[in-house]
Amino acid sequence: MAGNLNKRLNFRVKENVNKSCDLIFDGGLHSTTRGAMVNELVKYFMYERQQIPVPFDHAKRELKKLSEQQETESRENEKRIEMRQKELPIPLSSKRKLKKRLTERKASSALENLDLIFENIKKSFEHCPEISQIMIVLGSTVVSPKEMYIIQMPPLSPDAENIVFKSCVRSLFRQLITHDLLGNIKAISPTNMTVLLKAPRGCNIEWFTPKHNFKTPSRGQQFMFNCVCEQPVVLTHDLTHDANEFDISGIDCLDSLDIDMSASALDDVSLSELLSKRISFGHHKYQTPVASKTPIDQINHNAITPAQTIHHDDDHLWFQSPIVVKGYRDPVHQK
């Protein structure tokens, strides 16, 4: 009995293994870029987790070629196929063709549903840029998934300089390959894929269905991707001075003649005051006073991280896609 209990506990520990990584971008992310980036991540997860045999764009091209070939073959062999079905049993080659067509139907259904989801994800970000999280669930149900991928979006920064989509995608895949969170996990069989968006309750999201009682599942493997926007701050302090006056941006002008340079005055000045004013008495040079104790890494980069904006569950709601994408395998393309 104790042995069975230990096995169950070990299984649960393995089942709930969580992994996370930061995806850092050198600039802000526009709402259109966010939606397109989420679509690229869905394509990446579907291929890496063996839900589609080839990358999404490649699969669409292959399916288009196959549909064109089928139309040509159907016109030429329509009469021959009818005669074989009436007079002779279906040969092995025809059975293979039927199996191939079944795979093509599964592929067509999966790719069409993915296109529909991509289109509505893009529209959702355009209507509601405040979407904070995206959950991509692999499993028969969203309550008990096999795997889930949570993408944490950075807070909006209207004053930031947004990066272009191509640079965003290059940086995204470079970091995904570097972190390689999906490299050593066990393969899973084709299953359902569902997309959920977490957004404010009063947002204008269409097509997706609100799930008022849904919470992040405790089962299955969880992978967290935290998107972080780093924005360089340009220090533009204008330091100008003449023989008698020294201007510091944001500070009242200092008159150098009002400073007592005598030895008696220096005796009364503490070391901390000298360091804070940073006065070079010998050459009459003045530097900007130390006005902040901010670490240098925070001065050079203003990193906007998801931790800076904590969303309460009462203020936000999960929205689920009304359709699921069923993964499929093609015997011709086995990884």
mmCIF file of N, CA and C in Angstrom, residues 201-310:
data_model
loop_
_atom_site.group_PDB
_atom_site.id
_atom_site.type_symbol
_atom_site.label_atom_id
_atom_site.label_comp_id
_atom_site.label_asym_id
_atom_site.label_seq_id
_atom_site.Cartn_x
_atom_site.Cartn_y
_atom_site.Cartn_z
ATOM 1 N N ARG A 201 -12.343 42.645 -17.300
ATOM 2 C CA ARG A 201 -13.719 42.182 -17.443
ATOM 3 C C ARG A 201 -14.521 43.042 -18.414
ATOM 4 N N GLY A 202 -14.290 44.325 -18.404
ATOM 5 C CA GLY A 202 -15.082 45.212 -19.250
ATOM 6 C C GLY A 202 -14.508 45.437 -20.630
ATOM 7 N N CYS A 203 -13.599 44.572 -21.073
ATOM 8 C CA CYS A 203 -12.944 44.782 -22.365
ATOM 9 C C CYS A 203 -13.877 44.401 -23.511
ATOM 10 N N ASN A 204 -13.484 44.817 -24.699
ATOM 11 C CA ASN A 204 -14.305 44.606 -25.895
ATOM 12 C C ASN A 204 -13.728 43.463 -26.731
ATOM 13 N N ILE A 205 -13.714 42.251 -26.145
ATOM 14 C CA ILE A 205 -13.210 41.075 -26.856
ATOM 15 C C ILE A 205 -14.384 40.307 -27.444
ATOM 16 N N GLU A 206 -14.318 40.061 -28.730
ATOM 17 C CA GLU A 206 -15.366 39.316 -29.420
ATOM 18 C C GLU A 206 -14.856 37.917 -29.778
ATOM 19 N N TRP A 207 -15.803 37.069 -30.178
ATOM 20 C CA TRP A 207 -15.558 35.699 -30.628
ATOM 21 C C TRP A 207 -15.144 34.769 -29.483
ATOM 22 N N PHE A 208 -14.182 35.172 -28.652
ATOM 23 C CA PHE A 208 -13.781 34.360 -27.511
ATOM 24 C C PHE A 208 -14.899 34.343 -26.462
ATOM 25 N N THR A 209 -15.064 33.203 -25.805
ATOM 26 C CA THR A 209 -16.132 33.022 -24.817
ATOM 27 C C THR A 209 -15.603 33.291 -23.414
ATOM 28 N N PRO A 210 -16.245 34.177 -22.629
ATOM 29 C CA PRO A 210 -15.778 34.430 -21.259
ATOM 30 C C PRO A 210 -15.994 33.219 -20.358
ATOM 31 N N LYS A 211 -14.999 32.920 -19.537
ATOM 32 C CA LYS A 211 -15.061 31.821 -18.575
ATOM 33 C C LYS A 211 -14.917 32.410 -17.172
ATOM 34 N N HIS A 212 -16.050 32.639 -16.503
ATOM 35 C CA HIS A 212 -16.048 33.371 -15.234
ATOM 36 C C HIS A 212 -15.405 32.577 -14.102
ATOM 37 N N ASN A 213 -15.511 31.270 -14.128
ATOM 38 C CA ASN A 213 -15.009 30.453 -13.021
ATOM 39 C C ASN A 213 -13.710 29.721 -13.351
ATOM 40 N N PHE A 214 -13.110 30.041 -14.485
ATOM 41 C CA PHE A 214 -11.903 29.319 -14.887
ATOM 42 C C PHE A 214 -10.688 29.843 -14.135
ATOM 43 N N LYS A 215 -9.851 28.921 -13.676
ATOM 44 C CA LYS A 215 -8.587 29.251 -13.032
ATOM 45 C C LYS A 215 -7.476 28.420 -13.676
ATOM 46 N N THR A 216 -6.260 28.880 -13.497
ATOM 47 C CA THR A 216 -5.125 28.158 -14.075
ATOM 48 C C THR A 216 -5.090 26.731 -13.547
ATOM 49 N N PRO A 217 -5.098 25.736 -14.422
ATOM 50 C CA PRO A 217 -5.125 24.336 -13.961
ATOM 51 C C PRO A 217 -3.882 23.988 -13.148
ATOM 52 N N SER A 218 -4.079 23.118 -12.173
ATOM 53 C CA SER A 218 -2.959 22.654 -11.347
ATOM 54 C C SER A 218 -2.313 21.400 -11.917
ATOM 55 N N ARG A 219 -2.966 20.764 -12.881
ATOM 56 C CA ARG A 219 -2.426 19.548 -13.479
ATOM 57 C C ARG A 219 -1.632 19.879 -14.739
ATOM 58 N N GLY A 220 -0.810 18.927 -15.117
ATOM 59 C CA GLY A 220 -0.054 19.088 -16.347
ATOM 60 C C GLY A 220 1.196 19.924 -16.168
ATOM 61 N N GLN A 221 2.063 19.860 -17.142
ATOM 62 C CA GLN A 221 3.289 20.659 -17.124
ATOM 63 C C GLN A 221 2.983 22.093 -17.530
ATOM 64 N N GLN A 222 3.589 23.014 -16.828
ATOM 65 C CA GLN A 222 3.353 24.434 -17.089
ATOM 66 C C GLN A 222 4.659 25.107 -17.513
ATOM 67 N N PHE A 223 4.568 25.884 -18.584
ATOM 68 C CA PHE A 223 5.720 26.625 -19.102
ATOM 69 C C PHE A 223 5.342 28.102 -19.150
ATOM 70 N N MET A 224 6.116 28.914 -18.435
ATOM 71 C CA MET A 224 5.838 30.346 -18.352
ATOM 72 C C MET A 224 6.878 31.117 -19.154
ATOM 73 N N PHE A 225 6.396 32.014 -20.022
ATOM 74 C CA PHE A 225 7.263 32.877 -20.819
ATOM 75 C C PHE A 225 6.947 34.326 -20.451
ATOM 76 N N ASN A 226 7.869 34.973 -19.734
ATOM 77 C CA ASN A 226 7.681 36.352 -19.281
ATOM 78 C C ASN A 226 8.298 37.317 -20.290
ATOM 79 N N CYS A 227 7.470 38.092 -20.942
ATOM 80 C CA CYS A 227 7.957 39.088 -21.901
ATOM 81 C C CYS A 227 8.338 40.361 -21.157
ATOM 82 N N VAL A 228 9.548 40.838 -21.382
ATOM 83 C CA VAL A 228 10.084 42.019 -20.707
ATOM 84 C C VAL A 228 10.538 43.019 -21.754
ATOM 85 N N CYS A 229 10.137 44.276 -21.582
ATOM 86 C CA CYS A 229 10.548 45.350 -22.495
ATOM 87 C C CYS A 229 11.584 46.217 -21.805
ATOM 88 N N GLU A 230 12.774 46.284 -22.370
ATOM 89 C CA GLU A 230 13.829 47.150 -21.851
ATOM 90 C C GLU A 230 13.926 48.379 -22.726
ATOM 91 N N GLN A 231 13.855 49.550 -22.079
ATOM 92 C CA GLN A 231 13.866 50.808 -22.814
ATOM 93 C C GLN A 231 15.035 51.652 -22.338
ATOM 94 N N PRO A 232 16.019 51.895 -23.193
ATOM 95 C CA PRO A 232 17.150 52.733 -22.789
ATOM 96 C C PRO A 232 16.722 54.159 -22.531
ATOM 97 N N VAL A 233 17.247 54.727 -21.454
ATOM 98 C CA VAL A 233 16.944 56.106 -21.081
ATOM 99 C C VAL A 233 18.096 56.997 -21.518
ATOM 100 N N VAL A 234 17.790 58.025 -22.286
ATOM 101 C CA VAL A 234 18.810 58.956 -22.763
ATOM 102 C C VAL A 234 18.957 60.078 -21.750
ATOM 103 N N LEU A 235 20.155 60.199 -21.166
ATOM 104 C CA LEU A 235 20.414 61.260 -20.194
ATOM 105 C C LEU A 235 20.795 62.532 -20.933
ATOM 106 N N THR A 236 19.958 63.575 -20.829
ATOM 107 C CA THR A 236 20.170 64.816 -21.578
ATOM 108 C C THR A 236 20.310 65.986 -20.621
ATOM 109 N N HIS A 237 21.222 65.881 -19.655
ATOM 110 C CA HIS A 237 21.473 67.001 -18.753
ATOM 111 C C HIS A 237 22.369 68.016 -19.455
ATOM 112 N N ASP A 238 21.901 69.225 -19.544
ATOM 113 C CA ASP A 238 22.647 70.283 -20.223
ATOM 114 C C ASP A 238 23.500 71.009 -19.200
ATOM 115 N N LEU A 239 24.799 70.763 -19.208
ATOM 116 C CA LEU A 239 25.718 71.383 -18.257
ATOM 117 C C LEU A 239 26.484 72.492 -18.964
ATOM 118 N N THR A 240 26.190 73.721 -18.598
ATOM 119 C CA THR A 240 26.880 74.880 -19.176
ATOM 120 C C THR A 240 27.270 75.817 -18.050
ATOM 121 N N HIS A 241 28.391 76.483 -18.217
ATOM 122 C CA HIS A 241 28.791 77.457 -17.197
ATOM 123 C C HIS A 241 29.733 78.465 -17.833
ATOM 124 N N ASP A 242 29.804 79.637 -17.165
ATOM 125 C CA ASP A 242 30.772 80.654 -17.553
ATOM 126 C C ASP A 242 31.663 80.933 -16.359
ATOM 127 N N ALA A 243 32.317 82.051 -16.377
ATOM 128 C CA ALA A 243 33.279 82.347 -15.314
ATOM 129 C C ALA A 243 32.603 82.503 -13.967
ATOM 130 N N ASN A 244 31.382 83.048 -13.941
ATOM 131 C CA ASN A 244 30.738 83.341 -12.668
ATOM 132 C C ASN A 244 29.498 82.496 -12.387
ATOM 133 N N GLU A 245 28.993 81.778 -13.379
ATOM 134 C CA GLU A 245 27.710 81.110 -13.190
ATOM 135 C C GLU A 245 27.781 79.688 -13.740
ATOM 136 N N PHE A 246 27.094 78.769 -13.062
ATOM 137 C CA PHE A 246 27.066 77.353 -13.447
ATOM 138 C C PHE A 246 25.619 76.884 -13.446
ATOM 139 N N ASP A 247 25.131 76.424 -14.615
ATOM 140 C CA ASP A 247 23.734 76.000 -14.750
ATOM 141 C C ASP A 247 23.656 74.486 -14.722
ATOM 142 N N ILE A 248 22.768 73.976 -13.910
ATOM 143 C CA ILE A 248 22.465 72.548 -13.870
ATOM 144 C C ILE A 248 20.997 72.386 -14.193
ATOM 145 N N SER A 249 20.700 71.481 -15.119
ATOM 146 C CA SER A 249 19.321 71.282 -15.550
ATOM 147 C C SER A 249 18.451 70.891 -14.371
ATOM 148 N N GLY A 250 17.407 71.689 -14.108
ATOM 149 C CA GLY A 250 16.470 71.398 -13.044
ATOM 150 C C GLY A 250 16.881 71.931 -11.695
ATOM 151 N N ILE A 251 18.064 72.616 -11.578
ATOM 152 C CA ILE A 251 18.540 73.144 -10.305
ATOM 153 C C ILE A 251 18.854 74.622 -10.489
ATOM 154 N N ASP A 252 18.566 75.412 -9.454
ATOM 155 C CA ASP A 252 18.828 76.844 -9.538
ATOM 156 C C ASP A 252 20.297 77.109 -9.814
ATOM 157 N N CYS A 253 20.551 78.215 -10.500
ATOM 158 C CA CYS A 253 21.923 78.571 -10.873
ATOM 159 C C CYS A 253 22.767 78.827 -9.636
ATOM 160 N N LEU A 254 24.033 78.420 -9.726
ATOM 161 C CA LEU A 254 24.979 78.640 -8.645
ATOM 162 C C LEU A 254 25.965 79.718 -9.059
ATOM 163 N N ASP A 255 26.217 80.630 -8.154
ATOM 164 C CA ASP A 255 27.185 81.687 -8.407
ATOM 165 C C ASP A 255 28.495 81.299 -7.759
ATOM 166 N N SER A 256 29.534 81.133 -8.579
ATOM 167 C CA SER A 256 30.824 80.678 -8.059
ATOM 168 C C SER A 256 31.458 81.704 -7.138
ATOM 169 N N LEU A 257 31.087 82.979 -7.261
ATOM 170 C CA LEU A 257 31.688 83.999 -6.414
ATOM 171 C C LEU A 257 31.150 83.945 -4.995
ATOM 172 N N ASP A 258 29.967 83.273 -4.815
ATOM 173 C CA ASP A 258 29.387 83.192 -3.484
ATOM 174 C C ASP A 258 30.005 82.087 -2.654
ATOM 175 N N ILE A 259 30.861 81.267 -3.249
ATOM 176 C CA ILE A 259 31.474 80.150 -2.539
ATOM 177 C C ILE A 259 32.773 80.623 -1.916
ATOM 178 N N ASP A 260 32.879 80.412 -0.618
ATOM 179 C CA ASP A 260 34.072 80.831 0.103
ATOM 180 C C ASP A 260 35.154 79.790 -0.071
ATOM 181 N N MET A 261 36.270 80.198 -0.702
ATOM 182 C CA MET A 261 37.355 79.277 -0.998
ATOM 183 C C MET A 261 38.464 79.346 0.047
ATOM 184 N N SER A 262 38.259 80.015 1.131
ATOM 185 C CA SER A 262 39.326 80.176 2.115
ATOM 186 C C SER A 262 39.557 78.880 2.870
ATOM 187 N N ALA A 263 40.710 78.778 3.504
ATOM 188 C CA ALA A 263 41.064 77.575 4.252
ATOM 189 C C ALA A 263 40.150 77.387 5.445
ATOM 190 N N SER A 264 39.747 78.507 6.082
ATOM 191 C CA SER A 264 38.861 78.385 7.240
ATOM 192 C C SER A 264 37.509 77.828 6.842
ATOM 193 N N ALA A 265 37.059 78.202 5.643
ATOM 194 C CA ALA A 265 35.769 77.680 5.180
ATOM 195 C C ALA A 265 35.859 76.195 4.897
ATOM 196 N N LEU A 266 37.011 75.770 4.365
ATOM 197 C CA LEU A 266 37.177 74.352 4.070
ATOM 198 C C LEU A 266 37.188 73.520 5.343
ATOM 199 N N ASP A 267 37.688 74.092 6.453
ATOM 200 C CA ASP A 267 37.714 73.346 7.707
ATOM 201 C C ASP A 267 36.312 73.060 8.218
ATOM 202 N N ASP A 268 35.377 73.980 7.887
ATOM 203 C CA ASP A 268 34.010 73.814 8.377
ATOM 204 C C ASP A 268 33.169 72.901 7.494
ATOM 205 N N VAL A 269 33.665 72.582 6.301
ATOM 206 C CA VAL A 269 32.905 71.757 5.366
ATOM 207 C C VAL A 269 33.236 70.293 5.615
ATOM 208 N N SER A 270 32.204 69.492 5.785
ATOM 209 C CA SER A 270 32.416 68.062 6.024
ATOM 210 C C SER A 270 32.785 67.359 4.728
ATOM 211 N N LEU A 271 33.360 66.159 4.858
ATOM 212 C CA LEU A 271 33.763 65.381 3.696
ATOM 213 C C LEU A 271 32.554 64.966 2.865
ATOM 214 N N SER A 272 31.460 64.618 3.523
ATOM 215 C CA SER A 272 30.266 64.201 2.789
ATOM 216 C C SER A 272 29.709 65.336 1.951
ATOM 217 N N GLU A 273 29.785 66.585 2.475
ATOM 218 C CA GLU A 273 29.301 67.722 1.701
ATOM 219 C C GLU A 273 30.168 67.963 0.483
ATOM 220 N N LEU A 274 31.481 67.788 0.658
ATOM 221 C CA LEU A 274 32.377 67.966 -0.484
ATOM 222 C C LEU A 274 32.107 66.924 -1.561
ATOM 223 N N LEU A 275 31.890 65.674 -1.135
ATOM 224 C CA LEU A 275 31.620 64.619 -2.105
ATOM 225 C C LEU A 275 30.281 64.820 -2.787
ATOM 226 N N SER A 276 29.302 65.316 -2.030
ATOM 227 C CA SER A 276 27.985 65.512 -2.633
ATOM 228 C C SER A 276 28.006 66.646 -3.639
ATOM 229 N N LYS A 277 28.777 67.710 -3.339
ATOM 230 C CA LYS A 277 28.863 68.825 -4.283
ATOM 231 C C LYS A 277 29.891 68.568 -5.370
ATOM 232 N N ARG A 278 30.862 67.696 -5.075
ATOM 233 C CA ARG A 278 31.901 67.355 -6.060
ATOM 234 C C ARG A 278 32.530 68.613 -6.650
ATOM 235 N N ILE A 279 33.081 69.497 -5.740
ATOM 236 C CA ILE A 279 33.675 70.758 -6.176
ATOM 237 C C ILE A 279 35.176 70.596 -6.280
ATOM 238 N N SER A 280 35.718 70.940 -7.432
ATOM 239 C CA SER A 280 37.168 70.943 -7.618
ATOM 240 C C SER A 280 37.641 72.378 -7.457
ATOM 241 N N PHE A 281 38.123 72.712 -6.239
ATOM 242 C CA PHE A 281 38.443 74.104 -5.944
ATOM 243 C C PHE A 281 39.631 74.600 -6.739
ATOM 244 N N GLY A 282 40.567 73.702 -7.057
ATOM 245 C CA GLY A 282 41.771 74.155 -7.736
ATOM 246 C C GLY A 282 41.502 74.669 -9.127
ATOM 247 N N HIS A 283 40.538 74.028 -9.843
ATOM 248 C CA HIS A 283 40.305 74.402 -11.231
ATOM 249 C C HIS A 283 38.938 75.016 -11.441
ATOM 250 N N HIS A 284 38.176 75.219 -10.348
ATOM 251 C CA HIS A 284 36.836 75.806 -10.436
ATOM 252 C C HIS A 284 35.945 75.015 -11.387
ATOM 253 N N LYS A 285 35.992 73.642 -11.297
ATOM 254 C CA LYS A 285 35.123 72.799 -12.113
ATOM 255 C C LYS A 285 34.042 72.208 -11.212
ATOM 256 N N TYR A 286 32.846 72.133 -11.741
ATOM 257 C CA TYR A 286 31.718 71.645 -10.962
ATOM 258 C C TYR A 286 31.039 70.519 -11.732
ATOM 259 N N GLN A 287 30.598 69.482 -11.003
ATOM 260 C CA GLN A 287 29.891 68.365 -11.611
ATOM 261 C C GLN A 287 28.490 68.281 -11.028
ATOM 262 N N THR A 288 27.650 67.511 -11.688
ATOM 263 C CA THR A 288 26.268 67.387 -11.264
ATOM 264 C C THR A 288 26.195 66.760 -9.884
ATOM 265 N N PRO A 289 25.461 67.333 -8.925
ATOM 266 C CA PRO A 289 25.321 66.719 -7.606
ATOM 267 C C PRO A 289 24.658 65.358 -7.716
ATOM 268 N N VAL A 290 24.986 64.488 -6.767
ATOM 269 C CA VAL A 290 24.382 63.166 -6.732
ATOM 270 C C VAL A 290 22.980 63.308 -6.175
ATOM 271 N N ALA A 291 21.970 63.180 -7.031
ATOM 272 C CA ALA A 291 20.590 63.403 -6.614
ATOM 273 C C ALA A 291 19.854 62.104 -6.382
ATOM 274 N N SER A 292 20.455 60.971 -6.686
ATOM 275 C CA SER A 292 19.743 59.701 -6.568
ATOM 276 C C SER A 292 20.727 58.607 -6.224
ATOM 277 N N LYS A 293 20.235 57.612 -5.510
ATOM 278 C CA LYS A 293 21.028 56.427 -5.185
ATOM 279 C C LYS A 293 20.581 55.228 -6.010
ATOM 280 N N THR A 294 20.038 55.482 -7.185
ATOM 281 C CA THR A 294 19.569 54.408 -8.059
ATOM 282 C C THR A 294 20.755 53.645 -8.622
ATOM 283 N N PRO A 295 20.718 52.310 -8.602
ATOM 284 C CA PRO A 295 21.823 51.530 -9.192
ATOM 285 C C PRO A 295 22.012 51.870 -10.655
ATOM 286 N N ILE A 296 23.242 51.700 -11.116
ATOM 287 C CA ILE A 296 23.576 52.124 -12.477
ATOM 288 C C ILE A 296 22.820 51.328 -13.521
ATOM 289 N N ASP A 297 22.511 50.024 -13.240
ATOM 290 C CA ASP A 297 21.797 49.233 -14.237
ATOM 291 C C ASP A 297 20.371 49.707 -14.409
ATOM 292 N N GLN A 298 19.791 50.291 -13.322
ATOM 293 C CA GLN A 298 18.444 50.823 -13.446
ATOM 294 C C GLN A 298 18.438 52.182 -14.116
ATOM 295 N N ILE A 299 19.538 52.904 -14.024
ATOM 296 C CA ILE A 299 19.609 54.202 -14.692
ATOM 297 C C ILE A 299 19.744 54.016 -16.194
ATOM 298 N N ASN A 300 20.549 53.077 -16.619
ATOM 299 C CA ASN A 300 20.796 52.893 -18.040
ATOM 300 C C ASN A 300 19.619 52.275 -18.761
ATOM 301 N N HIS A 301 18.860 51.405 -18.061
ATOM 302 C CA HIS A 301 17.747 50.730 -18.709
ATOM 303 C C HIS A 301 16.527 50.780 -17.803
ATOM 304 N N ASN A 302 15.431 51.192 -18.388
ATOM 305 C CA ASN A 302 14.165 51.207 -17.679
ATOM 306 C C ASN A 302 13.396 49.968 -18.095
ATOM 307 N N ALA A 303 13.609 48.878 -17.400
ATOM 308 C CA ALA A 303 13.005 47.605 -17.789
ATOM 309 C C ALA A 303 11.607 47.506 -17.228
ATOM 310 N N ILE A 304 10.647 47.309 -18.110
ATOM 311 C CA ILE A 304 9.268 47.121 -17.699
ATOM 312 C C ILE A 304 9.006 45.630 -17.658
ATOM 313 N N THR A 305 8.769 45.099 -16.477
ATOM 314 C CA THR A 305 8.574 43.672 -16.293
ATOM 315 C C THR A 305 7.146 43.392 -15.873
ATOM 316 N N PRO A 306 6.681 42.147 -16.048
ATOM 317 C CA PRO A 306 5.325 41.818 -15.635
ATOM 318 C C PRO A 306 5.103 41.981 -14.149
ATOM 319 N N ALA A 307 6.171 41.884 -13.329
ATOM 320 C CA ALA A 307 6.000 42.001 -11.891
ATOM 321 C C ALA A 307 5.580 43.398 -11.459
ATOM 322 N N GLN A 308 5.797 44.399 -12.314
ATOM 323 C CA GLN A 308 5.445 45.764 -11.961
ATOM 324 C C GLN A 308 3.946 45.998 -11.983
ATOM 325 N N THR A 309 3.201 45.151 -12.676
ATOM 326 C CA THR A 309 1.752 45.300 -12.737
ATOM 327 C C THR A 309 1.119 43.988 -12.318
ATOM 328 N N ILE A 310 0.594 43.940 -11.114
ATOM 329 C CA ILE A 310 -0.040 42.744 -10.595
ATOM 330 C C ILE A 310 -1.537 42.885 -10.792
#
